[in-house]
Amino acid sequence: MHGEYKVPGGKLVVVDLDVEGGALRNVRVAGDFFLEPDEAILAIDAALEGAPANTDTAGLAARIDAALPASTVMLGLTSEGVAVAVRRALAHATEWSDYDWQLIHEAPQSPALHMALDEVITAEVASGRRPPTLRVWEWASPAVIIGSFQSLRNEVDPQGAERHGITVVRRVSGGGAMFVEPGNTITYSLSVPEALVSGLSFADSYAYLDDWVLGALADMGIKAWYQPLNDIATEAGKIAGAAQKRVVGGEGAVLHHVTMSYDIDADKMLEVLRIGKEKLSDKGTRSAKKRVDPLRRQTGLAREAVIERMIDSFRTRHGLTRGKVTDEEMARAEELVRTKFGTEEWTARVP
């Protein structure tokens, strides 16, 4: 069995192993990390040898920690990262390179249609009728997108939304409300087979699916990191938030979508969103205006240039060919707008 895992912000860990009699055998750990002293790698292999195959990530990491020499120094490597690679080997997880990735980047569409396209495209990936897909959104109008389980009245000021012509829609994934304006927001979705995140916890899958965009930001001179559970941050502040939805059916799939702030009208946002003191304290700040630091300020690039560099970065890392929403997919999405995402019943399902 073979498993790979790139430690968030670190290096690639590769594990090869067998399972005999319910235990790990012939374990060999490798990768492009840095590790001292040399014998520490043998200690890691020995710690995993004979471990019950059903040992969880925390248990495997504990075995490694207990076996390492006191002088061990790890750079780009963690015991948890090795343990995740083991769990991915046992789960027969796939890798990014196993797939032919497709890009969808089309003309601006309505907020409700974007919600529907996420559902349709991810279901198509789960069924095997569509390859794993990176979809970059273009917005036809400003919107507030609330999480699947959020209270509409608690999150949105209806007078403020009406005054500024803001459409309110509800997405299928959890998480918090997002304020978007067409020229100020960069949004993308990854619709991926469930096998790509096999062996990862929900929290680890966020970091794993965000890793490519951290690399893209680094290429633009921005040092960014994954901030649990679902934020991308820099020293200047949060720049993005992610959310996920697991899709059952076929081979299964994961929808992972991210909204990034290229620029932001903070005063307008505060007139539309009801951002409570509890949420701000959880983020370690007293002002909602200080929670987000837009990409325009940090890159000095036009929004279109940031998007193009992100796409180029993904293509360089994983390969990417241009695709489109099929006529059948669009018809199904438009029907979902009519019956679900464009209805008051769905938007106010948690009043």
Short mmCIF file of C-alpha atoms in Angstrom, two decimals:
data_model
loop_
_atom_site.label_atom_id
_atom_site.label_comp_id
_atom_site.label_asym_id
_atom_site.label_seq_id
_atom_site.Cartn_x
_atom_site.Cartn_y
_atom_site.Cartn_z
CA MET A 1 0.00 0.00 0.00
CA HIS A 2 1.18 3.49 -0.84
CA GLY A 3 0.15 6.77 0.74
CA GLU A 4 1.24 10.37 0.24
CA TYR A 5 0.50 13.53 2.19
CA LYS A 6 1.90 17.03 1.87
CA VAL A 7 2.15 18.53 5.33
CA PRO A 8 0.41 21.94 5.24
CA GLY A 9 3.17 24.52 4.91
CA GLY A 10 5.70 21.70 4.86
CA LYS A 11 6.98 18.85 2.75
CA LEU A 12 5.76 15.66 1.12
CA VAL A 13 5.59 12.48 3.20
CA VAL A 14 5.44 9.12 1.42
CA VAL A 15 4.64 5.83 3.15
CA ASP A 16 4.80 2.32 1.73
CA LEU A 17 3.55 -0.59 3.83
CA ASP A 18 1.85 -3.95 3.93
CA VAL A 19 -0.84 -5.26 6.25
CA GLU A 20 -0.43 -8.78 7.62
CA GLY A 21 -2.61 -10.26 10.34
CA GLY A 22 -4.25 -6.90 10.95
CA ALA A 23 -0.93 -5.14 11.65
CA LEU A 24 1.37 -2.81 9.72
CA ARG A 25 4.40 -4.54 8.25
CA ASN A 26 7.38 -3.53 6.10
CA VAL A 27 6.76 0.15 6.81
CA ARG A 28 9.02 2.57 4.95
CA VAL A 29 8.70 6.34 5.35
CA ALA A 30 10.30 8.70 2.82
CA GLY A 31 9.91 12.23 1.47
CA ASP A 32 11.57 15.56 0.74
CA PHE A 33 11.50 16.70 4.37
CA PHE A 34 14.51 17.39 6.62
CA LEU A 35 15.17 15.20 9.64
CA GLU A 36 17.98 14.96 12.16
CA PRO A 37 19.62 12.74 13.33
CA ASP A 38 19.75 10.24 10.49
CA GLU A 39 18.63 7.36 12.69
CA ALA A 40 15.34 9.14 13.42
CA ILE A 41 13.91 7.83 10.14
CA LEU A 42 14.62 4.27 11.29
CA ALA A 43 12.94 5.04 14.62
CA ILE A 44 9.82 6.20 12.77
CA ASP A 45 9.70 3.01 10.69
CA ALA A 46 10.20 0.88 13.80
CA ALA A 47 7.50 2.75 15.72
CA LEU A 48 4.94 1.99 13.02
CA GLU A 49 6.00 -1.61 12.46
CA GLY A 50 3.46 -3.92 14.04
CA ALA A 51 0.92 -1.20 14.87
CA PRO A 52 -2.69 -2.41 14.57
CA ALA A 53 -4.00 -1.38 11.16
CA ASN A 54 -7.05 0.26 12.77
CA THR A 55 -4.95 2.64 14.87
CA ASP A 56 -6.17 6.19 14.30
CA THR A 57 -4.02 9.17 13.34
CA ALA A 58 -3.52 10.33 16.92
CA GLY A 59 -2.48 6.86 18.02
CA LEU A 60 0.05 6.49 15.21
CA ALA A 61 1.50 9.93 15.92
CA ALA A 62 1.85 9.04 19.60
CA ARG A 63 3.82 5.90 18.72
CA ILE A 64 6.18 7.96 16.57
CA ASP A 65 6.67 10.66 19.23
CA ALA A 66 7.48 8.04 21.85
CA ALA A 67 10.13 6.42 19.65
CA LEU A 68 12.00 9.50 18.39
CA PRO A 69 15.41 10.34 19.89
CA ALA A 70 15.29 13.31 22.26
CA SER A 71 17.53 15.31 19.90
CA THR A 72 15.22 14.89 16.88
CA VAL A 73 14.64 17.95 14.70
CA MET A 74 11.90 17.87 12.06
CA LEU A 75 11.67 20.46 9.28
CA GLY A 76 8.69 20.24 6.93
CA LEU A 77 7.61 17.09 8.76
CA THR A 78 5.42 16.24 11.73
CA SER A 79 4.54 12.97 13.40
CA GLU A 80 0.90 13.75 12.59
CA GLY A 81 1.84 14.17 8.92
CA VAL A 82 3.44 10.72 8.85
CA ALA A 83 0.37 9.26 10.56
CA VAL A 84 -1.95 10.86 8.00
CA ALA A 85 0.13 9.40 5.16
CA VAL A 86 -0.26 5.96 6.79
CA ARG A 87 -4.02 6.37 7.09
CA ARG A 88 -4.21 7.47 3.44
CA ALA A 89 -2.25 4.37 2.38
CA LEU A 90 -4.65 2.17 4.32
CA ALA A 91 -7.66 3.96 2.79
CA HIS A 92 -6.29 3.54 -0.75
CA ALA A 93 -6.47 7.31 -1.20
CA THR A 94 -5.86 8.83 -4.61
CA GLU A 95 -3.52 11.73 -5.38
CA TRP A 96 -3.95 14.98 -7.31
CA SER A 97 -1.84 13.54 -10.13
CA ASP A 98 -4.24 10.62 -10.59
CA TYR A 99 -6.80 12.89 -12.26
CA ASP A 100 -7.25 15.02 -15.36
CA TRP A 101 -8.45 18.31 -13.83
CA GLN A 102 -10.91 20.53 -15.64
CA LEU A 103 -11.32 24.31 -15.36
CA ILE A 104 -14.66 26.09 -15.63
CA HIS A 105 -14.41 29.89 -15.79
CA GLU A 106 -17.41 31.38 -17.51
CA ALA A 107 -19.41 34.61 -17.77
CA PRO A 108 -21.00 36.22 -14.68
CA GLN A 109 -23.96 34.32 -13.24
CA SER A 110 -26.58 35.03 -10.60
CA PRO A 111 -25.91 34.12 -6.96
CA ALA A 112 -28.67 31.49 -6.91
CA LEU A 113 -27.32 29.87 -10.08
CA HIS A 114 -23.85 29.62 -8.54
CA MET A 115 -25.34 27.75 -5.57
CA ALA A 116 -27.10 25.36 -7.93
CA LEU A 117 -24.04 24.79 -10.13
CA ASP A 118 -22.01 23.76 -7.10
CA GLU A 119 -24.56 21.08 -6.28
CA VAL A 120 -24.91 19.82 -9.85
CA ILE A 121 -21.22 19.74 -10.74
CA THR A 122 -20.23 17.99 -7.51
CA ALA A 123 -22.95 15.38 -8.03
CA GLU A 124 -21.58 14.80 -11.54
CA VAL A 125 -18.08 14.26 -10.13
CA ALA A 126 -19.49 11.79 -7.59
CA SER A 127 -21.20 9.85 -10.38
CA GLY A 128 -18.02 9.71 -12.48
CA ARG A 129 -19.61 11.59 -15.37
CA ARG A 130 -17.38 14.63 -14.84
CA PRO A 131 -13.66 14.85 -13.99
CA PRO A 132 -12.53 16.69 -10.86
CA THR A 133 -13.26 20.34 -11.49
CA LEU A 134 -11.94 23.75 -10.48
CA ARG A 135 -14.69 26.31 -11.08
CA VAL A 136 -13.84 30.01 -10.80
CA TRP A 137 -16.94 32.12 -10.25
CA GLU A 138 -17.86 35.46 -11.78
CA TRP A 139 -20.67 37.31 -10.03
CA ALA A 140 -23.52 39.01 -11.89
CA SER A 141 -24.67 40.92 -8.80
CA PRO A 142 -23.70 41.55 -5.16
CA ALA A 143 -24.83 38.97 -2.63
CA VAL A 144 -24.73 37.62 0.87
CA ILE A 145 -24.29 33.85 0.99
CA ILE A 146 -25.29 32.35 4.30
CA GLY A 147 -24.27 28.92 5.53
CA SER A 148 -26.64 25.97 5.39
CA PHE A 149 -27.39 26.10 9.11
CA GLN A 150 -27.32 29.83 9.81
CA SER A 151 -30.32 31.83 10.94
CA LEU A 152 -31.37 34.30 8.25
CA ARG A 153 -32.56 36.96 10.70
CA ASN A 154 -29.45 36.63 12.87
CA GLU A 155 -27.03 37.06 9.95
CA VAL A 156 -28.61 39.57 7.59
CA ASP A 157 -30.13 43.02 8.08
CA PRO A 158 -32.98 42.98 5.52
CA GLN A 159 -33.21 46.78 5.30
CA GLY A 160 -29.48 47.07 4.67
CA ALA A 161 -29.60 44.34 2.03
CA GLU A 162 -32.53 45.98 0.24
CA ARG A 163 -30.96 49.44 0.41
CA HIS A 164 -27.79 48.21 -1.30
CA GLY A 165 -29.47 45.84 -3.77
CA ILE A 166 -27.95 42.75 -2.13
CA THR A 167 -29.37 39.31 -3.00
CA VAL A 168 -29.40 36.84 -0.11
CA VAL A 169 -28.93 33.13 -0.92
CA ARG A 170 -28.24 30.03 1.15
CA ARG A 171 -25.58 27.51 0.15
CA VAL A 172 -25.50 23.76 0.78
CA SER A 173 -22.37 23.86 2.95
CA GLY A 174 -22.02 24.99 6.55
CA GLY A 175 -19.92 27.87 7.83
CA GLY A 176 -20.50 31.59 8.07
CA ALA A 177 -21.99 34.35 5.95
CA MET A 178 -19.98 35.82 3.08
CA PHE A 179 -20.43 39.33 1.68
CA VAL A 180 -19.52 39.54 -2.01
CA GLU A 181 -19.47 42.21 -4.69
CA PRO A 182 -18.59 41.36 -8.32
CA GLY A 183 -15.37 43.37 -8.57
CA ASN A 184 -14.24 42.80 -5.00
CA THR A 185 -14.45 39.04 -4.58
CA ILE A 186 -12.62 35.97 -5.88
CA THR A 187 -14.57 32.75 -5.42
CA TYR A 188 -13.76 29.24 -6.56
CA SER A 189 -15.05 25.72 -6.03
CA LEU A 190 -13.24 22.41 -6.08
CA SER A 191 -15.46 19.42 -6.82
CA VAL A 192 -13.31 16.37 -6.10
CA PRO A 193 -13.77 12.60 -5.72
CA GLU A 194 -14.05 11.52 -2.11
CA ALA A 195 -11.06 9.23 -2.66
CA LEU A 196 -8.79 12.29 -2.89
CA VAL A 197 -9.37 13.04 0.81
CA SER A 198 -9.59 9.44 2.03
CA GLY A 199 -7.75 8.96 5.30
CA LEU A 200 -8.03 12.64 6.20
CA SER A 201 -10.15 14.06 8.99
CA PHE A 202 -12.61 16.79 8.02
CA ALA A 203 -10.21 19.38 9.45
CA ASP A 204 -7.21 17.93 7.61
CA SER A 205 -9.14 17.90 4.34
CA TYR A 206 -9.58 21.68 4.53
CA ALA A 207 -5.84 22.20 4.81
CA TYR A 208 -5.15 19.61 2.11
CA LEU A 209 -7.52 21.16 -0.43
CA ASP A 210 -6.32 24.69 0.38
CA ASP A 211 -2.63 23.89 -0.03
CA TRP A 212 -2.46 24.73 -3.74
CA VAL A 213 -3.85 28.22 -3.19
CA LEU A 214 -1.31 28.88 -0.43
CA GLY A 215 1.33 28.07 -3.04
CA ALA A 216 -0.35 30.38 -5.54
CA LEU A 217 -0.35 33.21 -3.01
CA ALA A 218 3.32 32.55 -2.22
CA ASP A 219 4.06 32.86 -5.93
CA MET A 220 2.54 36.37 -5.68
CA GLY A 221 4.71 37.24 -2.69
CA ILE A 222 2.08 36.63 -0.01
CA LYS A 223 2.96 34.41 2.93
CA ALA A 224 -0.37 32.83 3.83
CA TRP A 225 -1.37 29.88 5.97
CA TYR A 226 -4.34 27.70 6.76
CA GLN A 227 -5.98 28.77 10.01
CA PRO A 228 -8.27 26.08 11.46
CA LEU A 229 -10.99 25.35 10.81
CA ASN A 230 -11.68 27.10 7.54
CA ASP A 231 -9.75 30.36 7.11
CA ILE A 232 -6.76 31.43 5.03
CA ALA A 233 -4.81 34.16 6.79
CA THR A 234 -1.72 36.34 6.54
CA GLU A 235 0.06 38.54 9.06
CA ALA A 236 -2.20 41.38 7.85
CA GLY A 237 -5.40 39.45 8.55
CA LYS A 238 -7.85 36.95 7.13
CA ILE A 239 -8.11 36.91 3.33
CA ALA A 240 -10.41 33.94 2.69
CA GLY A 241 -12.89 31.52 4.16
CA ALA A 242 -13.68 27.97 3.02
CA ALA A 243 -16.64 25.63 3.39
CA GLN A 244 -17.32 22.02 2.45
CA LYS A 245 -20.16 19.64 1.64
CA ARG A 246 -19.85 15.87 1.29
CA VAL A 247 -21.97 14.39 -1.50
CA VAL A 248 -23.28 10.83 -1.21
CA GLY A 249 -23.90 8.75 -4.31
CA GLY A 250 -21.72 6.97 -6.84
CA GLU A 251 -18.15 7.04 -5.58
CA GLY A 252 -18.86 10.10 -3.43
CA ALA A 253 -17.46 13.59 -3.80
CA VAL A 254 -16.49 16.66 -1.81
CA LEU A 255 -17.44 20.23 -2.61
CA HIS A 256 -14.82 22.65 -1.27
CA HIS A 257 -15.48 26.30 -2.05
CA VAL A 258 -13.53 29.39 -1.03
CA THR A 259 -14.37 33.09 -1.05
CA MET A 260 -11.39 35.46 -1.09
CA SER A 261 -11.56 39.21 -0.49
CA TYR A 262 -9.84 41.06 -3.31
CA ASP A 263 -11.24 44.35 -2.00
CA ILE A 264 -14.07 45.17 0.39
CA ASP A 265 -16.47 47.97 1.24
CA ALA A 266 -16.38 47.39 4.99
CA ASP A 267 -18.98 50.07 5.80
CA LYS A 268 -21.48 48.53 3.39
CA MET A 269 -20.73 45.05 4.73
CA LEU A 270 -21.52 46.17 8.26
CA GLU A 271 -24.84 47.62 7.09
CA VAL A 272 -25.82 44.30 5.55
CA LEU A 273 -24.33 41.67 7.89
CA ARG A 274 -25.10 41.36 11.57
CA ILE A 275 -21.68 40.47 12.94
CA GLY A 276 -21.98 39.68 16.61
CA LYS A 277 -19.48 40.40 19.38
CA GLU A 278 -19.07 36.67 20.04
CA LYS A 279 -17.89 36.05 16.46
CA LEU A 280 -15.43 38.94 16.64
CA SER A 281 -14.00 37.80 19.97
CA ASP A 282 -13.51 34.32 18.55
CA LYS A 283 -11.35 35.88 15.82
CA GLY A 284 -9.31 37.88 18.34
CA THR A 285 -10.40 41.30 17.13
CA ARG A 286 -12.80 44.03 18.20
CA SER A 287 -13.63 45.37 14.76
CA ALA A 288 -15.14 43.57 11.79
CA LYS A 289 -13.25 45.95 9.54
CA LYS A 290 -9.98 44.52 10.86
CA ARG A 291 -10.93 40.90 10.25
CA VAL A 292 -10.31 40.98 6.50
CA ASP A 293 -7.30 42.31 4.62
CA PRO A 294 -7.98 42.35 0.88
CA LEU A 295 -5.74 40.89 -1.77
CA ARG A 296 -5.63 44.12 -3.78
CA ARG A 297 -3.65 45.80 -1.02
CA GLN A 298 -1.36 42.82 -0.51
CA THR A 299 -0.61 42.05 -4.18
CA GLY A 300 -0.94 45.38 -5.98
CA LEU A 301 -2.39 43.36 -8.87
CA ALA A 302 -5.68 43.70 -10.74
CA ARG A 303 -8.34 41.16 -9.73
CA GLU A 304 -8.16 39.49 -13.15
CA ALA A 305 -4.39 39.14 -12.82
CA VAL A 306 -4.72 37.49 -9.39
CA ILE A 307 -7.23 35.00 -10.80
CA GLU A 308 -5.04 34.24 -13.80
CA ARG A 309 -2.02 33.64 -11.59
CA MET A 310 -4.05 31.34 -9.35
CA ILE A 311 -5.22 29.33 -12.35
CA ASP A 312 -1.67 29.14 -13.75
CA SER A 313 -0.38 27.99 -10.36
CA PHE A 314 -2.96 25.19 -10.18
CA ARG A 315 -2.16 24.17 -13.76
CA THR A 316 1.56 24.01 -13.01
CA ARG A 317 1.03 21.86 -9.94
CA HIS A 318 -1.72 19.51 -11.05
CA GLY A 319 -2.50 20.02 -14.73
CA LEU A 320 -5.67 21.75 -15.93
CA THR A 321 -7.63 21.81 -19.16
CA ARG A 322 -10.38 24.24 -20.11
CA GLY A 323 -13.94 22.92 -19.90
CA LYS A 324 -17.45 24.27 -19.58
CA VAL A 325 -20.78 23.66 -17.94
CA THR A 326 -22.67 21.28 -20.23
CA ASP A 327 -26.16 22.06 -21.48
CA GLU A 328 -27.55 19.25 -19.34
CA GLU A 329 -25.77 20.51 -16.24
CA MET A 330 -27.03 24.04 -16.85
CA ALA A 331 -30.61 22.84 -17.32
CA ARG A 332 -30.46 20.94 -14.03
CA ALA A 333 -28.95 23.95 -12.26
CA GLU A 334 -31.64 26.28 -13.59
CA GLU A 335 -34.29 23.86 -12.37
CA LEU A 336 -32.67 23.87 -8.93
CA VAL A 337 -32.80 27.67 -8.90
CA ARG A 338 -36.54 27.48 -9.59
CA THR A 339 -37.29 24.77 -7.05
CA LYS A 340 -34.69 25.36 -4.33
CA PHE A 341 -32.00 28.02 -4.32
CA GLY A 342 -34.20 30.83 -5.62
CA THR A 343 -37.04 30.13 -3.21
CA GLU A 344 -37.90 31.84 0.05
CA GLU A 345 -38.55 28.41 1.55
CA TRP A 346 -34.88 27.42 1.11
CA THR A 347 -33.32 30.79 1.94
CA ALA A 348 -35.36 31.09 5.15
CA ARG A 349 -35.30 27.42 6.09
CA VAL A 350 -33.57 28.49 9.30
CA PRO A 351 -35.53 31.73 9.91
#
